[in-house]
Coordinates of C-alpha atoms in Angstrom, one line a residue:
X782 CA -12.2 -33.1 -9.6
X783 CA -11.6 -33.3 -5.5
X784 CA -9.1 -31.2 -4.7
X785 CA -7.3 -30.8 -1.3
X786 CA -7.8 -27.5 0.2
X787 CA -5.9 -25.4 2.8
X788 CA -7.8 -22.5 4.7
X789 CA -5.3 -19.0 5.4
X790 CA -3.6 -19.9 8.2
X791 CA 0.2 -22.3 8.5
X792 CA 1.3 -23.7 12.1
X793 CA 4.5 -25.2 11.3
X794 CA 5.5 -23.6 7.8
X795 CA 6.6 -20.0 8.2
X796 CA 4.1 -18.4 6.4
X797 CA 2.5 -15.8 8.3
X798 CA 0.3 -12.8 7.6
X799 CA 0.8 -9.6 9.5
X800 CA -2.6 -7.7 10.6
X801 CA -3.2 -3.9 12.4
X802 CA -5.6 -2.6 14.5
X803 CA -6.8 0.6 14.4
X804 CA -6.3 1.4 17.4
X805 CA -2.7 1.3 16.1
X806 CA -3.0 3.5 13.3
X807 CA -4.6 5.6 16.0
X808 CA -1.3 6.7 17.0
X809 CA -0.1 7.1 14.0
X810 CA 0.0 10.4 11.6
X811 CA -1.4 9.5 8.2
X812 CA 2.1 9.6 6.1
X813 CA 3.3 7.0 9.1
X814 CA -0.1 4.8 8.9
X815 CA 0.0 4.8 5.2
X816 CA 4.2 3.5 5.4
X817 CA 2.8 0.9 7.9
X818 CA -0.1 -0.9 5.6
X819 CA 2.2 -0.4 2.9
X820 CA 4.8 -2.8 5.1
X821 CA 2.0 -5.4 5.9
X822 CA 0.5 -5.7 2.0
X823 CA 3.3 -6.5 0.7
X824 CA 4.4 -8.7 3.3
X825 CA 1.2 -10.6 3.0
X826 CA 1.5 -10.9 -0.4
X827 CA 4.4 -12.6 -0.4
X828 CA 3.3 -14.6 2.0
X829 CA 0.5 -15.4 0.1
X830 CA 3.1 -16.1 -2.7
X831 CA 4.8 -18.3 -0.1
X832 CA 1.1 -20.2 0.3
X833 CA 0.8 -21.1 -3.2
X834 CA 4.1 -22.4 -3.5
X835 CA 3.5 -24.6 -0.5
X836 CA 0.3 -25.5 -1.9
X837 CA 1.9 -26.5 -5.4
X838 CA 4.8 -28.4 -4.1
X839 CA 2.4 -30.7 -1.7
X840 CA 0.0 -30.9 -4.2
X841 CA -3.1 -29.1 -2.6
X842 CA -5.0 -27.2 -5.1
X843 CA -6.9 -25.1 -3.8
X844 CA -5.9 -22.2 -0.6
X845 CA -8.2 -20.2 0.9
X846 CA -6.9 -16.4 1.1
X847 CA -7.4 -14.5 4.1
X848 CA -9.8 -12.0 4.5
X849 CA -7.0 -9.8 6.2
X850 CA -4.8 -10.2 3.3
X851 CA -5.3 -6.2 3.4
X852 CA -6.1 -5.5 6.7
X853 CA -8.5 -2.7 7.4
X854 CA -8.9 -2.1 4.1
X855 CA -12.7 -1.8 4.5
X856 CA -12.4 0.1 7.7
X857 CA -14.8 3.4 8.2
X858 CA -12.3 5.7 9.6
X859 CA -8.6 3.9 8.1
X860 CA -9.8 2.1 4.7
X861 CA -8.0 2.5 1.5
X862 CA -7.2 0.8 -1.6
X863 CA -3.7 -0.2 -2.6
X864 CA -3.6 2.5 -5.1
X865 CA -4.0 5.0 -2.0
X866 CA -0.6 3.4 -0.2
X867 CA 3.3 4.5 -1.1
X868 CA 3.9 0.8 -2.3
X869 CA 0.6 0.3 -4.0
X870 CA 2.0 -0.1 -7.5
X871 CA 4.2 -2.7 -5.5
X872 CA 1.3 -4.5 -3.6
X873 CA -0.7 -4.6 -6.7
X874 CA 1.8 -5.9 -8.9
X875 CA 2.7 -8.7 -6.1
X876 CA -1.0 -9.7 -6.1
X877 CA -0.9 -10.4 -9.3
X878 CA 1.8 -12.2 -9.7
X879 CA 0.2 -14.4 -7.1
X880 CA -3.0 -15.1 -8.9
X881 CA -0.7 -16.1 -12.4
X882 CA 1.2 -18.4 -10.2
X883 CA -1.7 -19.7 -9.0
X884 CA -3.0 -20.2 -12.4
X885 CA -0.3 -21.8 -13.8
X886 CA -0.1 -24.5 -10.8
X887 CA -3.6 -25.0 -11.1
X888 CA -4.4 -24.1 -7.9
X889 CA -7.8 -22.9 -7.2
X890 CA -8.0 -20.0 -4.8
X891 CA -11.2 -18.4 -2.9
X892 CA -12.1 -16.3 -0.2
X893 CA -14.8 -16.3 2.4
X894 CA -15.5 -12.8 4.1
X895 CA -15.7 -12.7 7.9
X896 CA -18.9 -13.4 9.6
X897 CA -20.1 -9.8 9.8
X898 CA -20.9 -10.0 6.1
X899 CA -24.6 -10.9 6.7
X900 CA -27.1 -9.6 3.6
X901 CA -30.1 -10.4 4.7
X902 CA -29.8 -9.0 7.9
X903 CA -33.1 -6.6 8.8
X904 CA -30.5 -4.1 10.1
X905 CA -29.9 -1.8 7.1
X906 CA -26.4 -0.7 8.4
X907 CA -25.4 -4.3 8.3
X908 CA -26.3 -4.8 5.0
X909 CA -24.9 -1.9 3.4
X910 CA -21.5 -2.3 5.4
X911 CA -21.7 -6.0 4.2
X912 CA -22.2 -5.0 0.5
X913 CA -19.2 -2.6 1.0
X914 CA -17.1 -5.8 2.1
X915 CA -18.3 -7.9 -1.2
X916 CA -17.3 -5.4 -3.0
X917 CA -13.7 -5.1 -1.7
X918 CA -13.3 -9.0 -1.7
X919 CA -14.3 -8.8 -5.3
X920 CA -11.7 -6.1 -6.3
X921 CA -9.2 -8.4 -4.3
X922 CA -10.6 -11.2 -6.3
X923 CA -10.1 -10.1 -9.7
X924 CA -6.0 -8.9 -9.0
X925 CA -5.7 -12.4 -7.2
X926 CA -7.4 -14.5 -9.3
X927 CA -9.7 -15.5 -6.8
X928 CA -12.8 -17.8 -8.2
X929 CA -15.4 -18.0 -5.7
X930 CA -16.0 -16.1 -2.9
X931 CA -18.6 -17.4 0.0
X932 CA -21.0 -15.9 1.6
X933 CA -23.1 -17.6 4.5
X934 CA -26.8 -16.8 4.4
X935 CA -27.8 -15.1 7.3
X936 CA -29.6 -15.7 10.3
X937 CA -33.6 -17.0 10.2
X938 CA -34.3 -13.5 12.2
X939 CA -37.2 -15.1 13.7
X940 CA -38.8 -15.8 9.7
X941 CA -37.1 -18.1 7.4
X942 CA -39.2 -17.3 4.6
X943 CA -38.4 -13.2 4.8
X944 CA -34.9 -13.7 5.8
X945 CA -34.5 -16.2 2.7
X946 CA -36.3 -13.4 0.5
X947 CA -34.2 -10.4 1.9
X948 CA -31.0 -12.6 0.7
X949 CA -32.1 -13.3 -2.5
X950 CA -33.4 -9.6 -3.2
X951 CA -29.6 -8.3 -1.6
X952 CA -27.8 -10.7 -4.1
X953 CA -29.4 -9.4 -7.0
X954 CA -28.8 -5.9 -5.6
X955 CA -25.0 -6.6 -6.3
X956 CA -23.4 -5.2 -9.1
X957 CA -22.4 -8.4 -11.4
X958 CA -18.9 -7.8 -10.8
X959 CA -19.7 -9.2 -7.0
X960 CA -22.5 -11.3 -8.0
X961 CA -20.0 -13.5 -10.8
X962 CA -17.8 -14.8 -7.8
X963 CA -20.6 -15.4 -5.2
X964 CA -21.3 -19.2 -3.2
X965 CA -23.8 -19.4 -0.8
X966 CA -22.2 -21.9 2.3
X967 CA -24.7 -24.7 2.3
X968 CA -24.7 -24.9 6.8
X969 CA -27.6 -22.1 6.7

């Protein structure tokens, strides 16, 4: 089945996702930082909400979420998980209610890290902070009901054949629960 697809971002409907920096939170005691993400989950997921519903009632069945649906989620210094946030029952509870809604108009939904995420990169900090990433956006994907979640391969790093092998030895590092929604972006 072809499906039409739209990729996490609306010009002229007004659905928009909110974002932070950290340089924001910066400023901010943790109490007020934690009030602030709470703010922006939940108002990205209702505008995700909003991006299915577009999605159903123009009849494009598959949406590509965001990877700042939770922004700095995976950061070093500000990360958290909903759970650590005031409104996280809230947030959680709003995700999935999008991913039933997106079940029930059959609209397929996946997500497609930033390009940072780079297994088979020969720096090890890239890798590891990569692997970090997965595993958030495969958290995210199982209270969203996200299927697939692509990847891009890497760079050749000056040796195809060991940058190929460093991929394929990082995948099977990942814990199955990564692993079950992983695509590999055929452009590499």
């Amino acid at each position: 089945m072809i499906r039409l697809g739209l990729c996490c971002l609306f010009y002229r409907e007004n659905i928009h996702f909110r974002t932070v920096t950290a340089a924001k939170l910066s400023r901010l005691d943790r109490a007020e930082a934690g009030k602030l993400l709470s703010e922006i989950c939940l108002q990205n997921a209702g505008s995700l909400f909003h991006a299915l519903r577009y999605c159903a009632e123009h009849g494009i069945g598959d949406f590509r979420i965001s990877s700042d649906l939770l922004p700095l989620s995976t950061h070093p210094v500000y990360g958290y998980s909903p759970a650590d946030l005031p409104s996280g029952r809230k947030i959680r509870q709003a995700l999935n209610e999008c991913g039933e809604y997106a079940r029930s108009g059959n609209i397929r939904t996946t997500m497609h890290p930033d390009q940072f995420v780079v297994l088979n990169s020969p720096r090890r900090e890239v890798v590891e902070s990569s692997r970090r990433e997965l595993l958030h956006h495969a958290r995210l994907a199982g209270i969203t009901g996200v299927d697939v979640i692509t990847i891009h391969g890497g760079g050749g790093y000056g040796d195809k054949i060991s940058a190929l092998a460093r991929l394929a030895a990082e995948i099977l590092r990942l814990p199955g629960t990564v692993r079950q929604y992983l695509a590999l972006e055929n452009d590499d």
